[in-house]
CSV table of C-alpha atoms in Angstrom, one decimal:
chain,number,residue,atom,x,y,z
Q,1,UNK,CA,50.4,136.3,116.5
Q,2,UNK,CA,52.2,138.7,118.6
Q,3,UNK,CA,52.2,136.6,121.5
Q,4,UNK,CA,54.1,133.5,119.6
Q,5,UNK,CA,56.6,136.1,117.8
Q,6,UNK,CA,57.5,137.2,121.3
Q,7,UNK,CA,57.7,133.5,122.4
Q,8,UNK,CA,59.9,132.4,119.4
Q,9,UNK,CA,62.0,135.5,120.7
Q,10,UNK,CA,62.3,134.2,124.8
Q,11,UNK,CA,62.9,131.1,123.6
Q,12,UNK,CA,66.1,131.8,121.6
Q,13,UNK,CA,67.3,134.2,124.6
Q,14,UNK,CA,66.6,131.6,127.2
Q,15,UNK,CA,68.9,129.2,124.5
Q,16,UNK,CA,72.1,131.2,124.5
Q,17,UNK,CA,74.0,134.1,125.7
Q,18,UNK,CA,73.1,137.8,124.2
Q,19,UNK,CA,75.0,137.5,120.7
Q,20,UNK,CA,76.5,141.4,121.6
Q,21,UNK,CA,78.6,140.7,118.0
Q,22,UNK,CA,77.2,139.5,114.6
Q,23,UNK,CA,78.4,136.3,114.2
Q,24,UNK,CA,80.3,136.1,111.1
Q,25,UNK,CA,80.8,132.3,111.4
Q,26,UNK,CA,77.7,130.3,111.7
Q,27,UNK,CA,76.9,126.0,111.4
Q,28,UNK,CA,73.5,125.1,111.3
Q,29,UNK,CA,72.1,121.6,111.8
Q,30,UNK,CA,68.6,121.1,110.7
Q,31,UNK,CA,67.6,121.6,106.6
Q,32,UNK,CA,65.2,124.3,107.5
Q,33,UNK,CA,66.9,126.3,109.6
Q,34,UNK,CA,69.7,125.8,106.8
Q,35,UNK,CA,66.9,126.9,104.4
Q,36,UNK,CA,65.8,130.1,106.7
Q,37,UNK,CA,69.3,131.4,106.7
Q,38,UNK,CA,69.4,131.2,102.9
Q,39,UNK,CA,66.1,132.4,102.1
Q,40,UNK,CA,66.9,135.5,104.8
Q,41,UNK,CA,70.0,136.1,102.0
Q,42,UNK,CA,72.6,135.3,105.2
Q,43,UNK,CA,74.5,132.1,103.3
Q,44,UNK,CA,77.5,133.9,103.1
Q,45,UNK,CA,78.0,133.5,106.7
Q,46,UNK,CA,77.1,129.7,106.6
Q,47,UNK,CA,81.0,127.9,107.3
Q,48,UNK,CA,79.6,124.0,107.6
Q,49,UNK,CA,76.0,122.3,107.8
Q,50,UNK,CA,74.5,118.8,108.8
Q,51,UNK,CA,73.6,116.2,106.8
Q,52,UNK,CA,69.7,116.8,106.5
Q,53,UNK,CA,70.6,120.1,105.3
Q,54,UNK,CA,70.5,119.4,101.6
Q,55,UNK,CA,68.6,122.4,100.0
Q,56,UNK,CA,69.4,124.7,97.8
Q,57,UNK,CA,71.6,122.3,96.3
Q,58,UNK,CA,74.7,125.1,96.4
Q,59,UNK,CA,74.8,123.8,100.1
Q,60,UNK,CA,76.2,120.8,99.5
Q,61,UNK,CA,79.2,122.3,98.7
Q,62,UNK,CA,80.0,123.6,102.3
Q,63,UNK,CA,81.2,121.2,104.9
Q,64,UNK,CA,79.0,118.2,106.3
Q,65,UNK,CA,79.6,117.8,110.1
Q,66,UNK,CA,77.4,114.9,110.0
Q,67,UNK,CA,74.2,113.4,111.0
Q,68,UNK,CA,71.6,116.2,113.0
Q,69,UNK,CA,71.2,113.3,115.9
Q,70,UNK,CA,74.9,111.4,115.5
Q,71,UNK,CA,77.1,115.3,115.6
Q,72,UNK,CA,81.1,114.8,116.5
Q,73,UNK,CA,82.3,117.9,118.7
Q,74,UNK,CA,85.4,117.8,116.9
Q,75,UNK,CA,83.9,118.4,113.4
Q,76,UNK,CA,82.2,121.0,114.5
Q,77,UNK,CA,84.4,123.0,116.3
Q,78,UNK,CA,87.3,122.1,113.5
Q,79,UNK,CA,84.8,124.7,111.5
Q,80,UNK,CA,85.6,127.6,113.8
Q,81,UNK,CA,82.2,128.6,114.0
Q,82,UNK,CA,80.8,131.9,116.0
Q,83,UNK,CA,77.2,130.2,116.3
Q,84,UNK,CA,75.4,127.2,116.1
Q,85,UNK,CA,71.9,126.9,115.3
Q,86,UNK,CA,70.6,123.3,115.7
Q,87,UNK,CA,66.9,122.4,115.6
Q,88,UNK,CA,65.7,120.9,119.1
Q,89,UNK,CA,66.8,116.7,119.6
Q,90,UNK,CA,69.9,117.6,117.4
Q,91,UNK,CA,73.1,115.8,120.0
Q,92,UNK,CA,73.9,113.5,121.2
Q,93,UNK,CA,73.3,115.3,124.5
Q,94,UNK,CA,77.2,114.6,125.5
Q,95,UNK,CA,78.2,116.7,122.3
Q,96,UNK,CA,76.4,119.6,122.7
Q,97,UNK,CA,77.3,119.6,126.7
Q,98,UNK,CA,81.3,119.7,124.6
Q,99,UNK,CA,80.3,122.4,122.4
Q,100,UNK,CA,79.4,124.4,124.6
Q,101,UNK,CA,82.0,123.7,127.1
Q,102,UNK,CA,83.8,125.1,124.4
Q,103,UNK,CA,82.4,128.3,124.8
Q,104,UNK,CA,80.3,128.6,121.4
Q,105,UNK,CA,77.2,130.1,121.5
Q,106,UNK,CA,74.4,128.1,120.6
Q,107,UNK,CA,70.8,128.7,119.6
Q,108,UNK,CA,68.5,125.6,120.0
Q,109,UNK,CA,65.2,126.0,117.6
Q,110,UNK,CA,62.2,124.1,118.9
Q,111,UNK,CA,60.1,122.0,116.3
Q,112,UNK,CA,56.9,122.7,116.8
Q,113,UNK,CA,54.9,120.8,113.5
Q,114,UNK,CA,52.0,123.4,112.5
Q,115,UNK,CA,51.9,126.4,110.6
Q,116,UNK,CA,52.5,128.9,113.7
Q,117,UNK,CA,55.5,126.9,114.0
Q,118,UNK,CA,57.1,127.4,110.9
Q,119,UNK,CA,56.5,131.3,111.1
Q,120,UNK,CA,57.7,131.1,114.6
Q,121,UNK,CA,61.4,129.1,113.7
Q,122,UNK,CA,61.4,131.6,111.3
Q,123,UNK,CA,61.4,134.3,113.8
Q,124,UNK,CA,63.7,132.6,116.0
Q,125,UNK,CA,66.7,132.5,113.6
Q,126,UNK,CA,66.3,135.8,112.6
Q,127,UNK,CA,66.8,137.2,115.9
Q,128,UNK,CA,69.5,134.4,116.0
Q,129,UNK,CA,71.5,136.0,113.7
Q,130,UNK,CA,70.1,139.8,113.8
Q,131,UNK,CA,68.2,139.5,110.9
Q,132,UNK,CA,65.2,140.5,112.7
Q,133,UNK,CA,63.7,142.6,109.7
Q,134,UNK,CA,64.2,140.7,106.5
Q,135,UNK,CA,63.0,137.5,109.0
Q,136,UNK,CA,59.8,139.1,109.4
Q,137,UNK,CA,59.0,139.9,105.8
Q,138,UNK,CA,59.8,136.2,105.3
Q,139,UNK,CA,57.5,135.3,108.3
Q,140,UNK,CA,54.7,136.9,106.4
Q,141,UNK,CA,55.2,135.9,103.2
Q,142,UNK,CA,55.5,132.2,104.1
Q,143,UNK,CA,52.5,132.6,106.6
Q,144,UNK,CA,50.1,133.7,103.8
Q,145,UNK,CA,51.8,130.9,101.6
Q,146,UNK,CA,51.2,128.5,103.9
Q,147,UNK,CA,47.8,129.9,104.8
Q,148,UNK,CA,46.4,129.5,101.1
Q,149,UNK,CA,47.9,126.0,100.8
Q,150,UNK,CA,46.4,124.2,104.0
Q,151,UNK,CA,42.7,126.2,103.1
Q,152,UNK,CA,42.6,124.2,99.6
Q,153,UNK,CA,44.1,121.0,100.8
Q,154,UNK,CA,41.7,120.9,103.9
Q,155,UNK,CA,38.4,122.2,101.7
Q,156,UNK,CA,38.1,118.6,100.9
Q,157,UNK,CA,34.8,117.4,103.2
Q,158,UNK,CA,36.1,113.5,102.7
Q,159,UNK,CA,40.1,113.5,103.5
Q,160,UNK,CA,41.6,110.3,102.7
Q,161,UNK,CA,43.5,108.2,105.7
Q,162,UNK,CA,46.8,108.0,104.8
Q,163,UNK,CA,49.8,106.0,106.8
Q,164,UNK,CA,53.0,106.9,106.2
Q,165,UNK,CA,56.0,104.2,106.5
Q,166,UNK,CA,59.1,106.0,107.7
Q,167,UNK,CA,60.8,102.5,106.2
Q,168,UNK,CA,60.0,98.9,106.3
Q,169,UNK,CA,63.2,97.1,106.4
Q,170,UNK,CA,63.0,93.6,105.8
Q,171,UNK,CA,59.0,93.8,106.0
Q,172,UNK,CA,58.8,95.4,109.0
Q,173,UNK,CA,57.3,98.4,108.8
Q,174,UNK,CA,58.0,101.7,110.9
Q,175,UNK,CA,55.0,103.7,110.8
Q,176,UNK,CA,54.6,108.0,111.9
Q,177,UNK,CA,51.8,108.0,114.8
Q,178,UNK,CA,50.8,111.3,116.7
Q,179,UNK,CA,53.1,114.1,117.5
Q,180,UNK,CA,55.6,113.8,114.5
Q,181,UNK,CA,56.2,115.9,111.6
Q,182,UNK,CA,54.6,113.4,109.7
Q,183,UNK,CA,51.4,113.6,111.1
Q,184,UNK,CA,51.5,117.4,111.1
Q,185,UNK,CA,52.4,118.1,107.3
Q,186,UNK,CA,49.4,115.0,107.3
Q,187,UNK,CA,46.7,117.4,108.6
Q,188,UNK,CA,48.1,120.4,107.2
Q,189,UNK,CA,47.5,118.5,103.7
Q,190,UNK,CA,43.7,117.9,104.7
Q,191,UNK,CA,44.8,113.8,105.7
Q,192,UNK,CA,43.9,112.0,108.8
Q,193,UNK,CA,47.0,110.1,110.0
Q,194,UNK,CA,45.7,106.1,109.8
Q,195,UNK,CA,48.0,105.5,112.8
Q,196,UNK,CA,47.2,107.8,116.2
Q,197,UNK,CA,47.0,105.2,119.0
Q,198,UNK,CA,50.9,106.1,119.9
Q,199,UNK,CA,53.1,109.0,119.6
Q,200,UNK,CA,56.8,109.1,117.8
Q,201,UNK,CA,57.9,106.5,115.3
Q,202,UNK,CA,57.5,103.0,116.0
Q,203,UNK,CA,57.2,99.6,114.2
Q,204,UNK,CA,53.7,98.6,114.2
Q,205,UNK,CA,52.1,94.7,113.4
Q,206,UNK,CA,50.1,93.6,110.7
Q,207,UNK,CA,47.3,93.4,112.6
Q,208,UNK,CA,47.2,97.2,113.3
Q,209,UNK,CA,47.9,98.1,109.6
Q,210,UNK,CA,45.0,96.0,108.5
Q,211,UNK,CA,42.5,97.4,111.3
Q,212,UNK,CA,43.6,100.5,110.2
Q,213,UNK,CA,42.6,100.3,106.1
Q,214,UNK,CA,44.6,103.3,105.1
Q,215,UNK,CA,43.5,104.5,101.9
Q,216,UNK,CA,46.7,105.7,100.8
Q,217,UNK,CA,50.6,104.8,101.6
Q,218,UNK,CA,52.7,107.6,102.3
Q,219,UNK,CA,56.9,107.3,101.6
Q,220,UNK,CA,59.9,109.6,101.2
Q,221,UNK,CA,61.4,109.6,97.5
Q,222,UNK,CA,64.8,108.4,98.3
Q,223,UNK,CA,68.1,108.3,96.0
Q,224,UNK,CA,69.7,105.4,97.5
Q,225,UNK,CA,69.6,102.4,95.2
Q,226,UNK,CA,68.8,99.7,98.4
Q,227,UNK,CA,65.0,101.5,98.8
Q,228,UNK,CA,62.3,99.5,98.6
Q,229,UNK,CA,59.9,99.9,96.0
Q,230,UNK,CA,56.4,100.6,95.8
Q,231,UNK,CA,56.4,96.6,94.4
Q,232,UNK,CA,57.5,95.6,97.3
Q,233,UNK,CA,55.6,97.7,99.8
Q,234,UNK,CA,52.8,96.3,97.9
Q,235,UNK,CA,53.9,92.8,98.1
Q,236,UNK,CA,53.6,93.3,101.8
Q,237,UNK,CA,51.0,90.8,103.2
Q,238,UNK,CA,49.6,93.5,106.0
Q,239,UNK,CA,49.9,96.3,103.0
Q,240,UNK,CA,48.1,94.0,100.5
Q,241,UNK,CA,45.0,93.7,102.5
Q,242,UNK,CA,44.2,97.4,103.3
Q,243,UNK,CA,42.5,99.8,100.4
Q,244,UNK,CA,45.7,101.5,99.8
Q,245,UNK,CA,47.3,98.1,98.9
Q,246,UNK,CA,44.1,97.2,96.7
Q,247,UNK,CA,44.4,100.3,95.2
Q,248,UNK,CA,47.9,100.4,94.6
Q,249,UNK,CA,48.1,103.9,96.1
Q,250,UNK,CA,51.7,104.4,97.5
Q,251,UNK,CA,53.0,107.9,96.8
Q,252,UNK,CA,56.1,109.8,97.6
Q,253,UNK,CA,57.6,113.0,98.3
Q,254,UNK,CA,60.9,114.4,99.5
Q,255,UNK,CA,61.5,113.9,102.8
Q,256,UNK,CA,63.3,117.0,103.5
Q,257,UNK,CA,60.9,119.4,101.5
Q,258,UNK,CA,57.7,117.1,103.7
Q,259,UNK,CA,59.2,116.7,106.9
Q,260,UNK,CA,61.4,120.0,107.9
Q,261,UNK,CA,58.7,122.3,108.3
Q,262,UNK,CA,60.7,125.3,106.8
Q,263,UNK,CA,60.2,128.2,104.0
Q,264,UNK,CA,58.6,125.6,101.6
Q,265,UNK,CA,56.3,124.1,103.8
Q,266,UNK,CA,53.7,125.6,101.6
Q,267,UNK,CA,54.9,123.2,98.3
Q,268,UNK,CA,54.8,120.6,100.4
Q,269,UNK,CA,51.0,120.8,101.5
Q,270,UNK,CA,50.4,121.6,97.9
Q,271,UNK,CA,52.2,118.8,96.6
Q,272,UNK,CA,50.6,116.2,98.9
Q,273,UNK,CA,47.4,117.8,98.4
Q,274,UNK,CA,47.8,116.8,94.4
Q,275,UNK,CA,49.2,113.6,95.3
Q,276,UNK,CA,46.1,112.6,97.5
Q,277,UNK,CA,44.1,114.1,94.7
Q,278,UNK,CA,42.1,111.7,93.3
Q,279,UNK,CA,41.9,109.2,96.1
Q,280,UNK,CA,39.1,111.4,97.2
Q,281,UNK,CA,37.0,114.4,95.8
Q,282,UNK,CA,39.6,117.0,95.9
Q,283,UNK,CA,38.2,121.0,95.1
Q,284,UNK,CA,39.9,122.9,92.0
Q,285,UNK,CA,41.2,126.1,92.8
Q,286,UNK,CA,39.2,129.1,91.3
């Protein structure tokens, strides 16, 4: 434990400059480290956010400087801020070589998709914005969180196989393979990823989806009236022949709460864990 506090620490030193004065001014980009700096009781220093960075809902009322990937130097630096903190692959590369050109200081937060991770990014913007002391009580309390979720969810001595379609835009589906947040929250639930011959995203053929007989279908709830529905994934020839598809087991979560690995990652593994109930023998908690 001590060893990946202090490497959560060298990591945000080897990131930026020593931050000598507390920033007053701060963007973030990434929804958890948006959610760290709120739950640390630090918004008030928040002056803009990204796009993913939808929870708690009051954040939507600060600036939006775009996409976590797709960032515009000039909407970020029209925010003034003292500090960025951006979650590692934010960019593109040619805008944070302008931002900090510009002289900001910025804190790059790597995504590491476990447990130890999530306690460590914790760490890491706490000592980002010298908060070091309410960010380890938070550490803690999230770690034992955490801790009791993933030991119920993975009690269960017959995990279901679940693949989960990042989209499948005109039938074509884009599924989560090894090394993704996806298949991290996956095994945290007590799942086996149906999809672990490649890392990343990537679109995968029928073929591969039928070999792989996923019990259940995993999506991300989504507001946007142009999703496709679970009649439709269904419909799916390559869906259609797996158990999942028999089944009719598609289920959904938020992405932001499943995916961002940050101070609810415990509701997440807990809310997957009751959506998988069922599928297989899942134990009751005493």
């Amino acid at each position: 434990m001590r060893q990946s506090v202090f490497a959560a620490a060298l990591s945000v030193l080897i990131a930026t400059p020593a931050l000598s004065d507390t920033a007053a001014r701060i963007v973030t980009v990434g929804g958890a480290l948006t959610e760290i700096v709120f739950a640390l009781g630090q918004e008030h220093r928040l002056v803009a956010r990204d796009s993913t960075s939808t929870h708690p809902e009051v954040v939507e009322d600060l600036p939006d400087v775009g996409y976590a990937r797709a960032l515009a130097a000039e909407g970020v630096l029209s925010v003034k801020p003292d500090l960025i903190l951006a979650t590692e692959g934010a960019g593109p590369p040619e805008t944070m070589d302008v931002l900090r050109a510009a002289g900001v200081k910025m804190v790059i937060i790597s995504e590491i998709y476990t447990a130890e991770g999530v306690a460590d990014k914790i760490t890491a913007v706490g000592t980002a914005i010298e908060a070091e002391e309410a960010a380890q009580a938070l550490r803690e309390k999230v770690a034992q969180e955490l801790a009791q979720a993933v030991a119920l969810a993975t009690a269960n001595p017959n995990p279901p196989k679940v693949l989960f379609v990042l989209s499948a835009a005109s039938g074509r589906i884009m599924a989560a393979g090894r090394d993704t947040a996806a298949d991290g929250i996956l095994q945290m639930a007590g799942a086996k990823n149906a999809m672990t011959a490649f890392p990343g995203y990537k679109p995968v053929t029928d073929e591969a989806i039928i070999q792989a007989a996923p019990d259940v279908v995993l999506m991300m709830s989504s507001r946007s009236n142009h999703a496709i529905s679970d009649e439709e994934v269904l419909a799916l020839p390559a869906i259609a022949l797996t158990p999942a598809g028999q089944q009719g087991r598609i289920v959904r979560l938020d992405g932001a709460l499943m995916l961002q690995f940050g101070p609810r990652a415990a509701k997440a593994v807990s809310d997957l864990a009751k959506l998988f109930h069922g599928v297989t023998e899942m134990p009751e908690k005493s």
